[in-house]
PDB file of C-alpha atoms in Angstrom:
ATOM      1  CA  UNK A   8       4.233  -8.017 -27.485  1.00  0.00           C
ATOM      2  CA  UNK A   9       2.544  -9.457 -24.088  1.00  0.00           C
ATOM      3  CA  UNK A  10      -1.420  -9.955 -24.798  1.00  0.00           C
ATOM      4  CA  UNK A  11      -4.008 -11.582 -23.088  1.00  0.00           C
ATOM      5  CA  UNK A  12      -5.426 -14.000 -25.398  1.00  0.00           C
ATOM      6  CA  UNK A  13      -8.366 -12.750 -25.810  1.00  0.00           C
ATOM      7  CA  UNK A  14      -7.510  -8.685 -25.747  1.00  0.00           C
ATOM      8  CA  UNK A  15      -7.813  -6.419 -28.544  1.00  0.00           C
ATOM      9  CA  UNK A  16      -4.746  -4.719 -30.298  1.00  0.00           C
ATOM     10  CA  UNK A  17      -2.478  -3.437 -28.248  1.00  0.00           C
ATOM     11  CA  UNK A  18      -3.346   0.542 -26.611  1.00  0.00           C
ATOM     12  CA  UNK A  19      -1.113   3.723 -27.903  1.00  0.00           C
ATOM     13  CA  UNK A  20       1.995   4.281 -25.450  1.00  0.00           C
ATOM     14  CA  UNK A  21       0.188   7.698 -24.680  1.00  0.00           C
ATOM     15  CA  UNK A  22       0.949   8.314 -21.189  1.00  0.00           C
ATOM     16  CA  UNK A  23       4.035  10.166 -19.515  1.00  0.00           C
ATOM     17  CA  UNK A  24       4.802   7.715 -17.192  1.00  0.00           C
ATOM     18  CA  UNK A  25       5.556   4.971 -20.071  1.00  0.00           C
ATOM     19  CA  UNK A  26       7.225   7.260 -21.786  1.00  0.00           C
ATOM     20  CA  UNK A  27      10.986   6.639 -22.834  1.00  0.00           C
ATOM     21  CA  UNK A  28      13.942   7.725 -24.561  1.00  0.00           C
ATOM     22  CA  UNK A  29      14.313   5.129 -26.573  1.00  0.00           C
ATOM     23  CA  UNK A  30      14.563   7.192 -29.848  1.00  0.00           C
ATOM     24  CA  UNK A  31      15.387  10.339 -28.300  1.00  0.00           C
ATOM     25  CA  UNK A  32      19.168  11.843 -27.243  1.00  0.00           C
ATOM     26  CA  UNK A  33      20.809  10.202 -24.361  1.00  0.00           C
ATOM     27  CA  UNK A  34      22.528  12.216 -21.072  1.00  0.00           C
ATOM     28  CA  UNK A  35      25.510  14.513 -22.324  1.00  0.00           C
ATOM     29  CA  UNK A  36      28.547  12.877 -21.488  1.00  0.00           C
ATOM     30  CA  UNK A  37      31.821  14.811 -19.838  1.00  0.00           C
ATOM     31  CA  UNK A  38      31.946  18.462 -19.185  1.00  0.00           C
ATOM     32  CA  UNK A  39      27.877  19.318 -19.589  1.00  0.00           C
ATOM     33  CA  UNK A  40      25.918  21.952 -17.911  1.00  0.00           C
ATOM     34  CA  UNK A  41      23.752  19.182 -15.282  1.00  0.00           C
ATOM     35  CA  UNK A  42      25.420  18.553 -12.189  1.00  0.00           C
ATOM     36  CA  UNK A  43      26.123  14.883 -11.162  1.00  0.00           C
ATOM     37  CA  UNK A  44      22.913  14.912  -8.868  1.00  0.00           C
ATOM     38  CA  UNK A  45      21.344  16.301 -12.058  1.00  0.00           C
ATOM     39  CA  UNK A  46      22.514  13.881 -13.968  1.00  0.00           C
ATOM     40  CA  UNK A  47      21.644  10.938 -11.066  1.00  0.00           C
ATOM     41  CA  UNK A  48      17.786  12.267 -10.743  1.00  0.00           C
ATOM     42  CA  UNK A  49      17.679  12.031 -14.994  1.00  0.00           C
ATOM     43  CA  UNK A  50      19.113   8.909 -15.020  1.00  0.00           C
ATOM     44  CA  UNK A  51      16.747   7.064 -12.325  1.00  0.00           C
ATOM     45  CA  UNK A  52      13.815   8.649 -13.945  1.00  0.00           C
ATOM     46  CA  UNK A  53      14.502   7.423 -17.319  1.00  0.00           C
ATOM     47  CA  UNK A  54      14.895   4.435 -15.958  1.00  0.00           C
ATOM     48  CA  UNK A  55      11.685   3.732 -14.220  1.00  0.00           C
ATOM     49  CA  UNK A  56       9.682   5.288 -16.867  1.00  0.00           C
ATOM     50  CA  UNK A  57      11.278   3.060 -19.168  1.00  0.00           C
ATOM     51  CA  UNK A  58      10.485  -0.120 -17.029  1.00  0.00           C
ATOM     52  CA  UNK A  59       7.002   0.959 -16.660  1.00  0.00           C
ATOM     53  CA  UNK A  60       6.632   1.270 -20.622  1.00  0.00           C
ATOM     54  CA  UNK A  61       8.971  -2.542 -20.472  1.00  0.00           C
ATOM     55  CA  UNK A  62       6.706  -4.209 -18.862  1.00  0.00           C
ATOM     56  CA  UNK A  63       3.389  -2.765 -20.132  1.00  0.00           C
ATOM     57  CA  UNK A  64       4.706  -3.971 -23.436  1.00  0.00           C
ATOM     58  CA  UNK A  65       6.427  -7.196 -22.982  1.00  0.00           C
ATOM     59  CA  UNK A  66       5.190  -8.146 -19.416  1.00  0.00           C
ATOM     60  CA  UNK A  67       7.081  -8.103 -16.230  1.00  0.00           C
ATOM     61  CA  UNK A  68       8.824 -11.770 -16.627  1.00  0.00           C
ATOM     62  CA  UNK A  69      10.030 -11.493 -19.523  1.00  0.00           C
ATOM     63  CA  UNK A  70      11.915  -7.997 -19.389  1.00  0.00           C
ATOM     64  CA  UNK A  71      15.068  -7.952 -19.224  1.00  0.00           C
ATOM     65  CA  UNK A  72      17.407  -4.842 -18.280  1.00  0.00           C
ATOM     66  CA  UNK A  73      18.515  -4.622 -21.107  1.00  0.00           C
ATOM     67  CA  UNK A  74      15.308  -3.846 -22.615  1.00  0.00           C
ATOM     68  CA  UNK A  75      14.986  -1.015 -19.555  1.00  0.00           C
ATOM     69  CA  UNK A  76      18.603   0.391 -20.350  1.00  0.00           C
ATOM     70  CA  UNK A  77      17.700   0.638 -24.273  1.00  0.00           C
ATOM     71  CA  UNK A  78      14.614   2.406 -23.736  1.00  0.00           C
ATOM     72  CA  UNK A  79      16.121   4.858 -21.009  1.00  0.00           C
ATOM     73  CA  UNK A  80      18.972   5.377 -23.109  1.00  0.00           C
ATOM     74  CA  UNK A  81      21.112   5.061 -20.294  1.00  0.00           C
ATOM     75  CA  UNK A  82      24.162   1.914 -19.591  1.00  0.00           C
ATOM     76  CA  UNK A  83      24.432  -0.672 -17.673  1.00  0.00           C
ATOM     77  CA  UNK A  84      26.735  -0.037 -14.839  1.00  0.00           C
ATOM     78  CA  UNK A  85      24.081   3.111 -14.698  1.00  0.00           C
ATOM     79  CA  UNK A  86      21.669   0.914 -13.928  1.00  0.00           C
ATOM     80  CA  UNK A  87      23.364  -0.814 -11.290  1.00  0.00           C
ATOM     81  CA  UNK A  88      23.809   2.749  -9.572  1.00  0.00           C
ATOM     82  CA  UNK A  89      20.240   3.186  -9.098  1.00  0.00           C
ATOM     83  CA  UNK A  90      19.021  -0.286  -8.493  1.00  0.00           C
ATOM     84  CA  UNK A  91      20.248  -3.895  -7.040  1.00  0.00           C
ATOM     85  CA  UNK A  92      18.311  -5.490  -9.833  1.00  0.00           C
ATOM     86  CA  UNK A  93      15.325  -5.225 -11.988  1.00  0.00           C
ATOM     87  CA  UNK A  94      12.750  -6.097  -8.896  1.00  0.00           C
ATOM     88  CA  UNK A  95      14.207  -2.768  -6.954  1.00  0.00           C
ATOM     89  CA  UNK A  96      13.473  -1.305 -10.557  1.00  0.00           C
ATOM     90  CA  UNK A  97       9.907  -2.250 -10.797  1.00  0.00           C
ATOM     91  CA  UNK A  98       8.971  -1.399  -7.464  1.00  0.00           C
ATOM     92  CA  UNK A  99      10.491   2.168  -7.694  1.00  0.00           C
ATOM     93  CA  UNK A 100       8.451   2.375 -10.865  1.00  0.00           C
ATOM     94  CA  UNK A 101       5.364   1.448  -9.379  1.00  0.00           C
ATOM     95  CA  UNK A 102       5.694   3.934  -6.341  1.00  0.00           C
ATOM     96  CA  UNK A 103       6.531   6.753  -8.731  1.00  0.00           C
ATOM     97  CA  UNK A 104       2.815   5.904 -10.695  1.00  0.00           C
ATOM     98  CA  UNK A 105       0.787   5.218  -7.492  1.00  0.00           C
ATOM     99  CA  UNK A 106       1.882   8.564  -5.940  1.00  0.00           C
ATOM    100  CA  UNK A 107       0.950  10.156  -8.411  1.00  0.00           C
ATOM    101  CA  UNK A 108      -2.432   8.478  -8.614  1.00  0.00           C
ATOM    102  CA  UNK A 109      -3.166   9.498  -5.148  1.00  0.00           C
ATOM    103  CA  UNK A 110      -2.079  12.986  -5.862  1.00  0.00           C
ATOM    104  CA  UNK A 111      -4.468  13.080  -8.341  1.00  0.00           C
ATOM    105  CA  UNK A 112      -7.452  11.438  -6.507  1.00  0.00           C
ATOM    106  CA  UNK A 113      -6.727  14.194  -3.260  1.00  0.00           C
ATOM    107  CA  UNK A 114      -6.281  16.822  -5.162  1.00  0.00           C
ATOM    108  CA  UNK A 115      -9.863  16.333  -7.352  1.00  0.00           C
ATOM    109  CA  UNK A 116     -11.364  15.495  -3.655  1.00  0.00           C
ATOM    110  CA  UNK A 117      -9.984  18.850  -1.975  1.00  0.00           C
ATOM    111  CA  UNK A 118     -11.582  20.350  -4.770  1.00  0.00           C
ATOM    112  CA  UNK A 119     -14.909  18.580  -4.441  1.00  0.00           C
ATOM    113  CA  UNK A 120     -15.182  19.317  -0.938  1.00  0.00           C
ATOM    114  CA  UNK A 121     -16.971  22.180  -0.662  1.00  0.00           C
ATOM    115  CA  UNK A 122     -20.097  21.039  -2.642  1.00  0.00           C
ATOM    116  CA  UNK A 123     -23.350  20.597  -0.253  1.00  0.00           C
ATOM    117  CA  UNK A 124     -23.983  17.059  -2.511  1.00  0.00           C
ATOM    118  CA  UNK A 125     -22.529  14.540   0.082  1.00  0.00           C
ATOM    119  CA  UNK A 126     -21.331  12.284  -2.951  1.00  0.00           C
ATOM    120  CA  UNK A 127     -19.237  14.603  -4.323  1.00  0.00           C
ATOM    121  CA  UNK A 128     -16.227  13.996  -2.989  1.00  0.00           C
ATOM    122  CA  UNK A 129     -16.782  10.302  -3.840  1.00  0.00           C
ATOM    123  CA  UNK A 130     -18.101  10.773  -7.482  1.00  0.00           C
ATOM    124  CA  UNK A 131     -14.725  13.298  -8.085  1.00  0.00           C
ATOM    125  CA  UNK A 132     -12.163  10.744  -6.556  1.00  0.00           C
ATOM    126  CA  UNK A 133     -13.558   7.717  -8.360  1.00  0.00           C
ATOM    127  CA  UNK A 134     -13.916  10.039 -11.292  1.00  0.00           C
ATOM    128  CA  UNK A 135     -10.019  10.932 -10.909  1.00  0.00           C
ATOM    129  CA  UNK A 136      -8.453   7.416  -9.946  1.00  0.00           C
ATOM    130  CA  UNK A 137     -10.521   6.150 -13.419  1.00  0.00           C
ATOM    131  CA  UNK A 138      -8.893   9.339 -15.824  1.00  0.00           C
ATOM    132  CA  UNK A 139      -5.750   8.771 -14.453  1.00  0.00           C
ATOM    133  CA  UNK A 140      -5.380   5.395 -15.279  1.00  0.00           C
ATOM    134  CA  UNK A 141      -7.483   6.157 -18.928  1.00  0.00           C
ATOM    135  CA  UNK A 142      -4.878   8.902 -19.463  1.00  0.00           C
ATOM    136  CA  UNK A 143      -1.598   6.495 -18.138  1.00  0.00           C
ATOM    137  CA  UNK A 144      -2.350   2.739 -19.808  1.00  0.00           C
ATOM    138  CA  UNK A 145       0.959   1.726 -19.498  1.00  0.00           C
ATOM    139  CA  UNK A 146       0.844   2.853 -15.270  1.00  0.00           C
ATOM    140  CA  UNK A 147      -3.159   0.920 -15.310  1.00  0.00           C
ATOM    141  CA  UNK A 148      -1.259  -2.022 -16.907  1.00  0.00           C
ATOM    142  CA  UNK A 149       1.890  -2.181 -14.743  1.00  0.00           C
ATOM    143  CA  UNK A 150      -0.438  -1.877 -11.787  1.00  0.00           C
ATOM    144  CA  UNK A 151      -3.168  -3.910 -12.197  1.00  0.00           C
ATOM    145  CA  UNK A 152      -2.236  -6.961 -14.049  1.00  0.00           C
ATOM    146  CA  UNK A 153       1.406  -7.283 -14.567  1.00  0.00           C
ATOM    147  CA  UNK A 154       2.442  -6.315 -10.764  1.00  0.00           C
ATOM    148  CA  UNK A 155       0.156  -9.722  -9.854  1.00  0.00           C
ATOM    149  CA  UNK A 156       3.936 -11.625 -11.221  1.00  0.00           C
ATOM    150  CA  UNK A 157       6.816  -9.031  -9.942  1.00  0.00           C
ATOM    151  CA  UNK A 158       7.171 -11.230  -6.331  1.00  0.00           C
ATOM    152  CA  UNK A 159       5.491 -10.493  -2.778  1.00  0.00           C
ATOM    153  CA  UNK A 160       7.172  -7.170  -1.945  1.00  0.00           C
ATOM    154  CA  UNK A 161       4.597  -5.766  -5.357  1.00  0.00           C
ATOM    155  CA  UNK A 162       1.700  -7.592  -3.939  1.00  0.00           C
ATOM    156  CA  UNK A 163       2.586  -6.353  -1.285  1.00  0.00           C
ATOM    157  CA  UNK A 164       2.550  -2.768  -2.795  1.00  0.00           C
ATOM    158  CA  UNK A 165      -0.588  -3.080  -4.302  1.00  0.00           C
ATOM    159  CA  UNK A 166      -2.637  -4.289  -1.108  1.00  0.00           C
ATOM    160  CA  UNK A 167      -1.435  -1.516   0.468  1.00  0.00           C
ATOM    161  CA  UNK A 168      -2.985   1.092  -2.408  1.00  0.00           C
ATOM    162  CA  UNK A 169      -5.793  -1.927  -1.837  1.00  0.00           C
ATOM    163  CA  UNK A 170      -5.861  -0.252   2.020  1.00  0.00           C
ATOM    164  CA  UNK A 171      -5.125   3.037   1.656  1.00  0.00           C
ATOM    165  CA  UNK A 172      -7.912   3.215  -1.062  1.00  0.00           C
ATOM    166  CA  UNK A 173     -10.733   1.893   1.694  1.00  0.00           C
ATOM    167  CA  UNK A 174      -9.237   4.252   4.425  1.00  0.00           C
ATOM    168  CA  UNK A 175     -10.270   7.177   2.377  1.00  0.00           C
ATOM    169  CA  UNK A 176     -13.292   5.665   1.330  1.00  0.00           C
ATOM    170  CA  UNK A 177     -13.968   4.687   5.295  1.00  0.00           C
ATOM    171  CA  UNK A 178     -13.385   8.576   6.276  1.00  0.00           C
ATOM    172  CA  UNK A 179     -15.659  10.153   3.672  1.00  0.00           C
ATOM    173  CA  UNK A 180     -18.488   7.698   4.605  1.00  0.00           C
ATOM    174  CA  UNK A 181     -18.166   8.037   8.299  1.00  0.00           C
ATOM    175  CA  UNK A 182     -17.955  12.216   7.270  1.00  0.00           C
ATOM    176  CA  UNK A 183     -21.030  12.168   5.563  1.00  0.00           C
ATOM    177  CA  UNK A 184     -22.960   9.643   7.848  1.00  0.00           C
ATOM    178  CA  UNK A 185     -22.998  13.002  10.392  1.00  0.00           C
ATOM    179  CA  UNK A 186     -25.044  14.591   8.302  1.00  0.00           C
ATOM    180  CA  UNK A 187     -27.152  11.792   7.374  1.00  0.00           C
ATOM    181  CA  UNK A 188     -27.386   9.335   9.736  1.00  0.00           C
ATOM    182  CA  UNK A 189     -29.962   7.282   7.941  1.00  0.00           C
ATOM    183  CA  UNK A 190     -26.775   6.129   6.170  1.00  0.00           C
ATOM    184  CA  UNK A 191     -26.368   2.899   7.527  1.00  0.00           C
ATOM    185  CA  UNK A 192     -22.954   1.746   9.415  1.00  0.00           C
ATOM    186  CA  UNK A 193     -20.765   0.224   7.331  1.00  0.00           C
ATOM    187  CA  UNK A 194     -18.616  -2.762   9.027  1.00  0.00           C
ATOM    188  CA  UNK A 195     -14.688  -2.601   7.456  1.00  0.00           C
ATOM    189  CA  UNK A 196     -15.320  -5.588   5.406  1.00  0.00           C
ATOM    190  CA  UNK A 197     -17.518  -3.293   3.431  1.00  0.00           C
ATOM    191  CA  UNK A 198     -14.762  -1.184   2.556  1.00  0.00           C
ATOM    192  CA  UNK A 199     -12.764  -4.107   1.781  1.00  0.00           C
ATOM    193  CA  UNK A 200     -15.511  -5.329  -0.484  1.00  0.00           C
ATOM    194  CA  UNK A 201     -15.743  -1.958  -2.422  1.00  0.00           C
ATOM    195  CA  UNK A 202     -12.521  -1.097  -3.487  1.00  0.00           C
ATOM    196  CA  UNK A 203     -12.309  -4.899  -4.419  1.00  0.00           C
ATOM    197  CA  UNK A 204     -15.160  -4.559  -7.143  1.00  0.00           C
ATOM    198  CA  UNK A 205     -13.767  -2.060  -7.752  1.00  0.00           C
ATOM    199  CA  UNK A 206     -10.340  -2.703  -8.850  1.00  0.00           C
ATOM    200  CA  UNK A 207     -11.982  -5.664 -10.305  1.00  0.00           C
ATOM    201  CA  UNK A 208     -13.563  -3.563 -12.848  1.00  0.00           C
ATOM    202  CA  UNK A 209     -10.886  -1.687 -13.752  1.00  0.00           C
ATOM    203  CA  UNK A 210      -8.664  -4.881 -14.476  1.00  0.00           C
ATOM    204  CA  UNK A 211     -11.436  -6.214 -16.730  1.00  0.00           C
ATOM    205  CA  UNK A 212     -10.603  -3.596 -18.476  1.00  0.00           C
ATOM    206  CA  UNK A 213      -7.052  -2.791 -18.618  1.00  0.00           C
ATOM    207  CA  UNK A 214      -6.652  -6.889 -19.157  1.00  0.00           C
ATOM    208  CA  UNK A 215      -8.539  -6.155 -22.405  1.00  0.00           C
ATOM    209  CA  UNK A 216      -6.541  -3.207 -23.438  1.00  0.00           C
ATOM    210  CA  UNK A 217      -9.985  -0.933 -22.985  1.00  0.00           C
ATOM    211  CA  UNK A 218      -8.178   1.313 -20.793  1.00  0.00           C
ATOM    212  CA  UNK A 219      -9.016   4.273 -22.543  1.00  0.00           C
ATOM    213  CA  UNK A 220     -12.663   3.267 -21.506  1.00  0.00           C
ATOM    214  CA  UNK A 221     -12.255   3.141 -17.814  1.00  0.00           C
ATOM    215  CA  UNK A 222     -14.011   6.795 -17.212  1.00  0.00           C
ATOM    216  CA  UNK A 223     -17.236   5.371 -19.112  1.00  0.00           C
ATOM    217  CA  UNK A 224     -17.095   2.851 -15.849  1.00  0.00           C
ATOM    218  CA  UNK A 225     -18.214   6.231 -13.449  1.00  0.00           C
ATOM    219  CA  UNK A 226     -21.792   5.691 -12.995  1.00  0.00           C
ATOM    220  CA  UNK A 227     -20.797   1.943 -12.590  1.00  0.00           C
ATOM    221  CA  UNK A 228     -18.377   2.312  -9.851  1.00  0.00           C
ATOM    222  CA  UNK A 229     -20.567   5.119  -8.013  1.00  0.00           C
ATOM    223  CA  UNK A 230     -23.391   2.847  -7.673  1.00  0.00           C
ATOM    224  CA  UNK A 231     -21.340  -0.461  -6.691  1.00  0.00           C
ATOM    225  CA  UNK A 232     -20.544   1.919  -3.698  1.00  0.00           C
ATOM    226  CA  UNK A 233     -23.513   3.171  -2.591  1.00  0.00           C
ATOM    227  CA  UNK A 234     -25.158  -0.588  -2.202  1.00  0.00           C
ATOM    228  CA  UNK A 235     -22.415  -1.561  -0.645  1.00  0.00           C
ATOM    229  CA  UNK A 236     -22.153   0.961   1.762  1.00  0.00           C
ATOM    230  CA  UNK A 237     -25.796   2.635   1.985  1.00  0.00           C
ATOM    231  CA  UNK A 238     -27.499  -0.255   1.462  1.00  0.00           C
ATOM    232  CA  UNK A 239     -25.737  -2.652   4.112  1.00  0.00           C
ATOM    233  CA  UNK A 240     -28.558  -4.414   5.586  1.00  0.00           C
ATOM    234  CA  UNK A 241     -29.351  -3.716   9.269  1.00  0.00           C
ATOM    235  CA  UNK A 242     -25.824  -2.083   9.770  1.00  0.00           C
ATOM    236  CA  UNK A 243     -22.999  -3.720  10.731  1.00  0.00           C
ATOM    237  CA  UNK A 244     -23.321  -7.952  10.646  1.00  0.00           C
ATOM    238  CA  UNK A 245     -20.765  -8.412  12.846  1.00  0.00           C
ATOM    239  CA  UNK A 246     -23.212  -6.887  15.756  1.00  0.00           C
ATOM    240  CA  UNK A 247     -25.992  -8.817  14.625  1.00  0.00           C
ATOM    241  CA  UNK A 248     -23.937 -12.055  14.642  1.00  0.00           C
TER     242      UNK A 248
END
């Protein structure tokens, strides 16, 4: 099993994205009641949940497709119909998790919205992005740690979550600042900054197999933003040169 060398034992597969088929029935073969696009949509989705659980467990150089076919329960050449190689694999499987993530993370903001505390939205889509990775460990380590080895085009995939992450922290701010404009302006490099420490905390953990910890990190995370943001001295430096 791939460890850090100085982690803990290794977390409980416990979320749906890493979950497999390795000991489970495989697709019905012939005459069946799924349709071949049926059949197609099972068969890709097996497989990236089964490279997400790979890779969590072994770590993303040394997994093999075989070890992604075994665990989908699917063959070979069906491999090859879904994917050029186990790269186009990995990247599919990270998409499918980070989607998700930022379902999650809207959906608990929509719902925060209508509270008159102007960190609400903030505390409930921190409070979201941290369960979701607590409740998907395999996702958190796929994303965080092991995607840092898959090859530019999955650094390239996480920078952009990096970006898309400080765009929607750079629209609540600049939201709320109408309503209190004693906020002070925040240049972009703060958002930058924020979601940096941030991720960095998260990784701490999911490095050390704490993921299961990560919504304990809350209060952390809320107050990393608000001195980062808030707190910016004078406004933005780049006016101030």
């Amino acid at each position: 099993m791939h460890n850090d060398p100085a982690s803990g034992p290794s977390e409980p597969a416990l979320g749906s994205l890493g979950r497999t088929h390795e000991n489970r029935p495989g697709l019905p073969r012939g005459r069946s009641s799924l349709s071949s696009e049926e059949v197609r949509s099972a068969q890709r989705d097996r497989l990236v949940r089964a490279m997400i659980a790979a890779t969590a467990e072994q770590g993303y150089p040394a997994v093999m497709i075989a070890d992604v076919v075994r665990r989908a329960r699917v063959s070979r050449k069906a491999f090859y119909a879904h994917f050029a190689d186990k790269q186009a694999c990995f990247l599919a499987a990270a998409d499918l998790g980070v989607a998700l993530m930022f379902r999650r993370v809207a959906e608990a903001v929509a719902a925060a919205g209508q509270s008159p505390e102007p960190l609400a939205p903030l505390r409930a889509g921190l409070g979201a992005y941290l369960r979701f990775l607590a409740g998907e460990p395999e996702f958190a380590r796929v994303f965080l740690v092991e995607g840092l080895a898959a090859g530019p085009a999955a650094l390239e995939r996480f920078a952009a979550a990096h970006r898309r992450f400080a765009e929607l922290t750079r629209r609540w701010y600049e939201a709320a600042r109408t309503d209190h404009p004693d906020w002070a302006e925040a240049p972009d490099a703060a958002y930058t900054a924020v979601i940096g420490a941030l991720h960095e905390l998260v990784a701490v953990e999911v490095r050390a197999r704490r993921t299961a910890a990560l919504p304990e990190l809350e209060g952390t995370v809320l107050r990393v933003h608000r001195a980062l943001l808030m707190g910016w001295p004078g406004g933005a430096p780049d006016r101030e040169g």
